[in-house]
Structures are given as C-alpha cells and as structure tokens.
C-alpha cells in the first residue's frame, strides 16, 4: 500500500494489479456454482460476459495455454460492495435467518445439558446432626428371590455387621460389588423388604441417565468411621 501511494505507476504495482485482476476473473467463474448471484455481480464489475455452459472449461484451457483471462488494456467497471453488511440491508431477512439459527443452536445446547433433580427444602443443622453416616464394606451380596431390583447385602461396619436390602440389582451384579466401600445411613429405622429386615440405607448417586453409582469414602477410611 505504501508503494502504491508512493509510486502508483510503478511496474511492480502494475504487475500486482494485473495478477490480482486475473485471479478475480478466475474466481468469478469458479464461484458461480456456489454463489451464482455474487459471481454474476463480480463479472459485471469486471465487464465480462455472463457465464454460459462450458465457460469454466474455456477459462481453465486459457490458463493451461498460459493465456490471460483478461486481455491487456481491458476496461473494468466501477468497484462496488459484493456483500452488504447485514445492518446495512434495507430488510432484515438475513438477520432473521441468523437469529433463527442461533435460537436452534441454543435449544440444542440446552437439551444437551444434564438435567438435575431440584434441591429439596432447606433443613437446619440439627436435622443433619440426627443422621448417623458410617463407612463400611460390602462383604456378602446375593440376589433377592423374585425381586428384580433388590440385592441382599452384608455390610461390615467394623463394630458390627448389618444386613441391608438395596435396590441396585439392575445396576450391579452381586459378585461384582464384594469388597465395595460404601457409606451407610446407620440409624435409619429398620424395615422388612420381602421378609428380610434391612438395617440401614446405602448412599448412591444417580446420574442424568438414571445410572446409580456408589458414594464411597476416601482411601484409608476404616469401617465404622463416622461422617460429620
């Protein structure tokens, strides 16, 4: 640009302009299948005839023969914008298209976000302090007869062993969870499930797909440690 301002008639400037116009003429033909209206507008600026069938091949043949697409001395028309800015357009059609696409994208992204269960109502510390959470290890596990969802577990709490009936049979095989570290709500009132007394509840986390995962204590925790 500095050279152009200082020496507008420089041979280098003329050569650059000549090559640039040849490239532009080539682009006016190559872009026709993709942006036909813009291609036609560009050819009008270059004062080239509208494209006809086979015109692109003629242009390529000229290049193969080392011939110019625009002959020397060819007069081009006045330059103008090929693409109007969206906000410069008199209508809002393109902006409307963009906004619709943005809305679709936001909707897709929102659907892909994991759905979380809403928080329960606020409790006081005294409510939490009533819970006796203990660390333990599953030492026995078996499928409950005639119960698709239930496993009968024996949990070692260090100071005693508890029988716990847990609804995790559709997520875990009994043999696979022997030795699994767990957190147990130890002071939950016992209740019978399918005739088996269940002495506590094992804490599980449920992901967005409904899969249950063990909430396990950190490595090094012993059986019977209290969670506070």
Tab-separated table of C-alpha atoms in Angstrom:
chain	number	residue	atom	x	y	z
A	1	UNK	CA	0.000	0.000	0.000
A	2	UNK	CA	2.878	2.377	0.814
A	3	UNK	CA	4.488	1.512	-2.505
A	4	UNK	CA	1.203	2.096	-4.326
A	5	UNK	CA	0.793	5.529	-2.764
A	6	UNK	CA	4.397	6.480	-3.447
A	7	UNK	CA	4.677	5.031	-6.943
A	8	UNK	CA	1.227	4.369	-8.454
A	9	UNK	CA	2.765	3.880	-11.905
A	10	UNK	CA	5.491	1.530	-10.681
A	11	UNK	CA	5.956	-1.613	-12.817
A	12	UNK	CA	5.635	-3.702	-9.642
A	13	UNK	CA	2.274	-2.100	-8.856
A	14	UNK	CA	1.036	-2.667	-12.389
A	15	UNK	CA	2.151	-6.299	-12.275
A	16	UNK	CA	0.404	-6.850	-8.917
A	17	UNK	CA	-2.800	-5.264	-10.193
A	18	UNK	CA	-2.667	-7.322	-13.384
A	19	UNK	CA	-2.227	-10.611	-11.493
A	20	UNK	CA	-4.943	-9.654	-8.972
A	21	UNK	CA	-7.443	-8.983	-11.752
A	22	UNK	CA	-6.645	-12.323	-13.425
A	23	UNK	CA	-7.286	-14.108	-10.102
A	24	UNK	CA	-10.510	-12.157	-9.613
A	25	UNK	CA	-11.690	-13.101	-13.106
A	26	UNK	CA	-10.927	-16.748	-12.379
A	27	UNK	CA	-12.847	-16.572	-9.083
A	28	UNK	CA	-15.846	-15.098	-10.879
A	29	UNK	CA	-16.070	-18.334	-12.870
A	30	UNK	CA	-15.110	-20.793	-10.101
A	31	UNK	CA	-17.609	-19.361	-7.603
A	32	UNK	CA	-20.623	-19.486	-9.943
A	33	UNK	CA	-21.931	-22.913	-8.772
A	34	UNK	CA	-21.795	-21.845	-5.106
A	35	UNK	CA	-22.709	-18.136	-5.111
A	36	UNK	CA	-24.215	-17.520	-8.551
A	37	UNK	CA	-25.634	-14.058	-7.832
A	38	UNK	CA	-22.353	-12.806	-6.406
A	39	UNK	CA	-20.453	-14.378	-9.287
A	40	UNK	CA	-22.658	-12.535	-11.791
A	41	UNK	CA	-22.200	-9.280	-9.877
A	42	UNK	CA	-18.432	-9.720	-9.909
A	43	UNK	CA	-18.387	-10.390	-13.660
A	44	UNK	CA	-20.450	-7.257	-14.237
A	45	UNK	CA	-17.856	-5.221	-12.315
A	46	UNK	CA	-15.110	-6.811	-14.422
A	47	UNK	CA	-17.223	-6.151	-17.541
A	48	UNK	CA	-17.156	-9.800	-18.517
A	49	UNK	CA	-19.966	-11.561	-20.355
A	50	UNK	CA	-22.354	-13.706	-18.307
A	51	UNK	CA	-21.200	-17.305	-17.888
A	52	UNK	CA	-22.517	-19.875	-20.314
A	53	UNK	CA	-22.299	-23.661	-20.275
A	54	UNK	CA	-18.696	-24.718	-20.754
A	55	UNK	CA	-17.359	-21.260	-19.894
A	56	UNK	CA	-15.382	-22.519	-16.901
A	57	UNK	CA	-13.611	-25.082	-19.050
A	58	UNK	CA	-12.680	-22.337	-21.524
A	59	UNK	CA	-11.155	-20.324	-18.699
A	60	UNK	CA	-9.177	-23.332	-17.479
A	61	UNK	CA	-7.985	-24.040	-21.019
A	62	UNK	CA	-6.751	-20.438	-21.272
A	63	UNK	CA	-4.752	-20.909	-18.083
A	64	UNK	CA	-3.273	-24.183	-19.350
A	65	UNK	CA	-2.230	-22.356	-22.520
A	66	UNK	CA	-0.656	-19.587	-20.404
A	67	UNK	CA	-3.127	-17.052	-21.759
A	68	UNK	CA	-4.626	-14.208	-19.763
A	69	UNK	CA	-8.284	-14.349	-18.801
A	70	UNK	CA	-8.479	-10.566	-19.044
A	71	UNK	CA	-6.539	-9.251	-22.035
A	72	UNK	CA	-4.194	-6.317	-21.665
A	73	UNK	CA	-5.994	-2.979	-21.786
A	74	UNK	CA	-9.322	-4.497	-20.732
A	75	UNK	CA	-11.517	-1.840	-19.123
A	76	UNK	CA	-13.219	-2.802	-15.884
A	77	UNK	CA	-16.222	-1.101	-14.313
A	78	UNK	CA	-16.568	0.849	-11.096
A	79	UNK	CA	-15.983	-1.212	-7.912
A	80	UNK	CA	-18.865	-1.878	-5.524
A	81	UNK	CA	-19.551	-3.997	-2.455
A	82	UNK	CA	-20.182	-7.646	-3.249
A	83	UNK	CA	-21.691	-8.399	0.160
A	84	UNK	CA	-23.754	-5.822	2.027
A	85	UNK	CA	-23.388	-5.770	5.782
A	86	UNK	CA	-26.403	-7.244	7.485
A	87	UNK	CA	-27.156	-3.977	9.256
A	88	UNK	CA	-26.831	-2.036	6.002
A	89	UNK	CA	-29.578	-4.031	4.305
A	90	UNK	CA	-32.997	-2.478	3.955
A	91	UNK	CA	-34.667	-5.703	5.028
A	92	UNK	CA	-33.938	-7.970	7.987
A	93	UNK	CA	-34.109	-11.296	6.110
A	94	UNK	CA	-30.518	-12.361	6.697
A	95	UNK	CA	-30.542	-11.195	10.298
A	96	UNK	CA	-33.761	-13.142	10.838
A	97	UNK	CA	-32.097	-16.283	9.450
A	98	UNK	CA	-29.110	-15.839	11.748
A	99	UNK	CA	-31.325	-15.293	14.775
A	100	UNK	CA	-33.321	-18.424	13.968
A	101	UNK	CA	-30.156	-20.471	13.663
A	102	UNK	CA	-28.866	-19.068	16.953
A	103	UNK	CA	-32.140	-19.995	18.631
A	104	UNK	CA	-31.893	-23.558	17.272
A	105	UNK	CA	-28.304	-23.856	18.493
A	106	UNK	CA	-29.210	-22.581	21.946
A	107	UNK	CA	-32.091	-25.058	22.084
A	108	UNK	CA	-29.791	-27.948	21.139
A	109	UNK	CA	-27.186	-26.907	23.718
A	110	UNK	CA	-29.883	-26.596	26.373
A	111	UNK	CA	-31.145	-30.106	25.610
A	112	UNK	CA	-27.618	-31.487	25.889
A	113	UNK	CA	-27.173	-30.044	29.376
A	114	UNK	CA	-27.636	-32.694	32.074
A	115	UNK	CA	-30.937	-32.433	33.914
A	116	UNK	CA	-30.536	-32.113	37.674
A	117	UNK	CA	-33.091	-33.001	40.276
A	118	UNK	CA	-34.214	-29.799	42.083
A	119	UNK	CA	-32.864	-29.253	45.578
A	120	UNK	CA	-35.083	-30.306	48.441
A	121	UNK	CA	-36.324	-27.810	51.000
A	122	UNK	CA	-33.777	-26.232	53.343
A	123	UNK	CA	-33.044	-28.037	56.603
A	124	UNK	CA	-31.328	-26.930	59.785
A	125	UNK	CA	-28.040	-28.308	61.133
A	126	UNK	CA	-29.929	-30.150	63.873
A	127	UNK	CA	-31.753	-32.119	61.157
A	128	UNK	CA	-28.445	-33.170	59.620
A	129	UNK	CA	-26.913	-33.949	63.027
A	130	UNK	CA	-29.556	-36.626	63.562
A	131	UNK	CA	-28.134	-38.659	60.666
A	132	UNK	CA	-25.500	-41.251	61.610
A	133	UNK	CA	-23.485	-41.929	58.465
A	134	UNK	CA	-20.843	-44.647	58.706
A	135	UNK	CA	-18.237	-46.099	56.400
A	136	UNK	CA	-18.448	-49.789	55.636
A	137	UNK	CA	-17.512	-52.579	53.245
A	138	UNK	CA	-19.826	-54.977	51.434
A	139	UNK	CA	-18.632	-58.475	52.386
A	140	UNK	CA	-21.579	-60.508	51.035
A	141	UNK	CA	-24.127	-59.906	48.286
A	142	UNK	CA	-26.878	-62.006	46.752
A	143	UNK	CA	-29.892	-61.534	44.523
A	144	UNK	CA	-33.222	-61.425	46.340
A	145	UNK	CA	-35.626	-64.157	45.114
A	146	UNK	CA	-38.492	-62.903	42.964
A	147	UNK	CA	-37.249	-59.297	43.210
A	148	UNK	CA	-35.673	-57.838	40.053
A	149	UNK	CA	-34.380	-54.691	41.740
A	150	UNK	CA	-33.186	-55.921	45.145
A	151	UNK	CA	-29.861	-57.221	46.405
A	152	UNK	CA	-29.362	-58.544	49.916
A	153	UNK	CA	-26.061	-57.177	51.249
A	154	UNK	CA	-23.980	-57.783	54.344
A	155	UNK	CA	-22.066	-54.645	55.303
A	156	UNK	CA	-19.125	-54.714	57.715
A	157	UNK	CA	-19.215	-51.580	59.905
A	158	UNK	CA	-16.172	-52.575	61.922
A	159	UNK	CA	-18.062	-52.831	65.192
A	160	UNK	CA	-20.838	-54.999	63.702
A	161	UNK	CA	-22.192	-56.482	60.515
A	162	UNK	CA	-25.507	-55.254	59.068
A	163	UNK	CA	-27.971	-56.774	56.614
A	164	UNK	CA	-29.095	-54.170	54.101
A	165	UNK	CA	-31.557	-54.670	51.252
A	166	UNK	CA	-30.690	-52.280	48.419
A	167	UNK	CA	-32.493	-51.570	45.142
A	168	UNK	CA	-29.385	-51.729	42.950
A	169	UNK	CA	-29.775	-55.139	41.294
A	170	UNK	CA	-30.452	-53.574	37.874
A	171	UNK	CA	-27.180	-51.639	38.073
A	172	UNK	CA	-24.739	-54.099	39.649
A	173	UNK	CA	-24.161	-57.849	39.751
A	174	UNK	CA	-23.916	-59.247	43.273
A	175	UNK	CA	-20.497	-60.833	42.685
A	176	UNK	CA	-19.050	-57.565	41.339
A	177	UNK	CA	-19.586	-55.495	44.483
A	178	UNK	CA	-17.947	-57.727	47.102
A	179	UNK	CA	-15.329	-55.529	48.770
A	180	UNK	CA	-17.013	-52.283	47.675
A	181	UNK	CA	-16.549	-49.435	50.173
A	182	UNK	CA	-19.833	-47.676	50.975
A	183	UNK	CA	-21.457	-45.000	53.094
A	184	UNK	CA	-24.349	-46.296	55.175
A	185	UNK	CA	-27.119	-44.379	56.911
A	186	UNK	CA	-26.803	-46.491	60.027
A	187	UNK	CA	-29.541	-45.108	62.266
A	188	UNK	CA	-32.387	-45.427	59.783
A	189	UNK	CA	-35.268	-47.367	61.341
A	190	UNK	CA	-35.146	-50.997	60.245
A	191	UNK	CA	-37.856	-52.249	57.907
A	192	UNK	CA	-38.656	-55.533	56.235
A	193	UNK	CA	-38.335	-55.825	52.487
A	194	UNK	CA	-39.652	-59.064	51.040
A	195	UNK	CA	-39.458	-60.510	54.536
A	196	UNK	CA	-35.805	-59.538	55.111
A	197	UNK	CA	-35.037	-56.901	57.789
A	198	UNK	CA	-32.998	-54.085	56.255
A	199	UNK	CA	-30.824	-52.252	58.792
A	200	UNK	CA	-29.859	-49.024	57.095
A	201	UNK	CA	-29.522	-47.493	53.658
A	202	UNK	CA	-26.526	-47.364	51.352
A	203	UNK	CA	-25.903	-43.946	49.805
A	204	UNK	CA	-25.923	-43.881	45.985
A	205	UNK	CA	-25.609	-41.102	43.408
A	206	UNK	CA	-27.895	-41.127	40.354
A	207	UNK	CA	-26.632	-39.556	37.127
A	208	UNK	CA	-28.680	-37.920	34.360
A	209	UNK	CA	-29.151	-41.293	32.642
A	210	UNK	CA	-30.562	-42.876	35.793
A	211	UNK	CA	-27.424	-44.955	36.485
A	212	UNK	CA	-26.618	-45.474	40.175
A	213	UNK	CA	-23.073	-45.037	41.492
A	214	UNK	CA	-21.673	-45.813	44.922
A	215	UNK	CA	-20.820	-42.846	47.135
A	216	UNK	CA	-17.600	-44.256	48.534
A	217	UNK	CA	-15.354	-42.961	51.326
A	218	UNK	CA	-11.808	-41.911	50.538
A	219	UNK	CA	-8.974	-44.422	50.526
A	220	UNK	CA	-7.682	-45.068	54.009
A	221	UNK	CA	-11.064	-44.842	55.715
A	222	UNK	CA	-11.758	-47.707	58.084
A	223	UNK	CA	-15.049	-49.467	58.577
A	224	UNK	CA	-17.308	-47.717	61.066
A	225	UNK	CA	-15.814	-44.222	60.654
A	226	UNK	CA	-18.445	-41.584	61.256
A	227	UNK	CA	-19.229	-38.942	58.618
A	228	UNK	CA	-19.603	-35.492	60.126
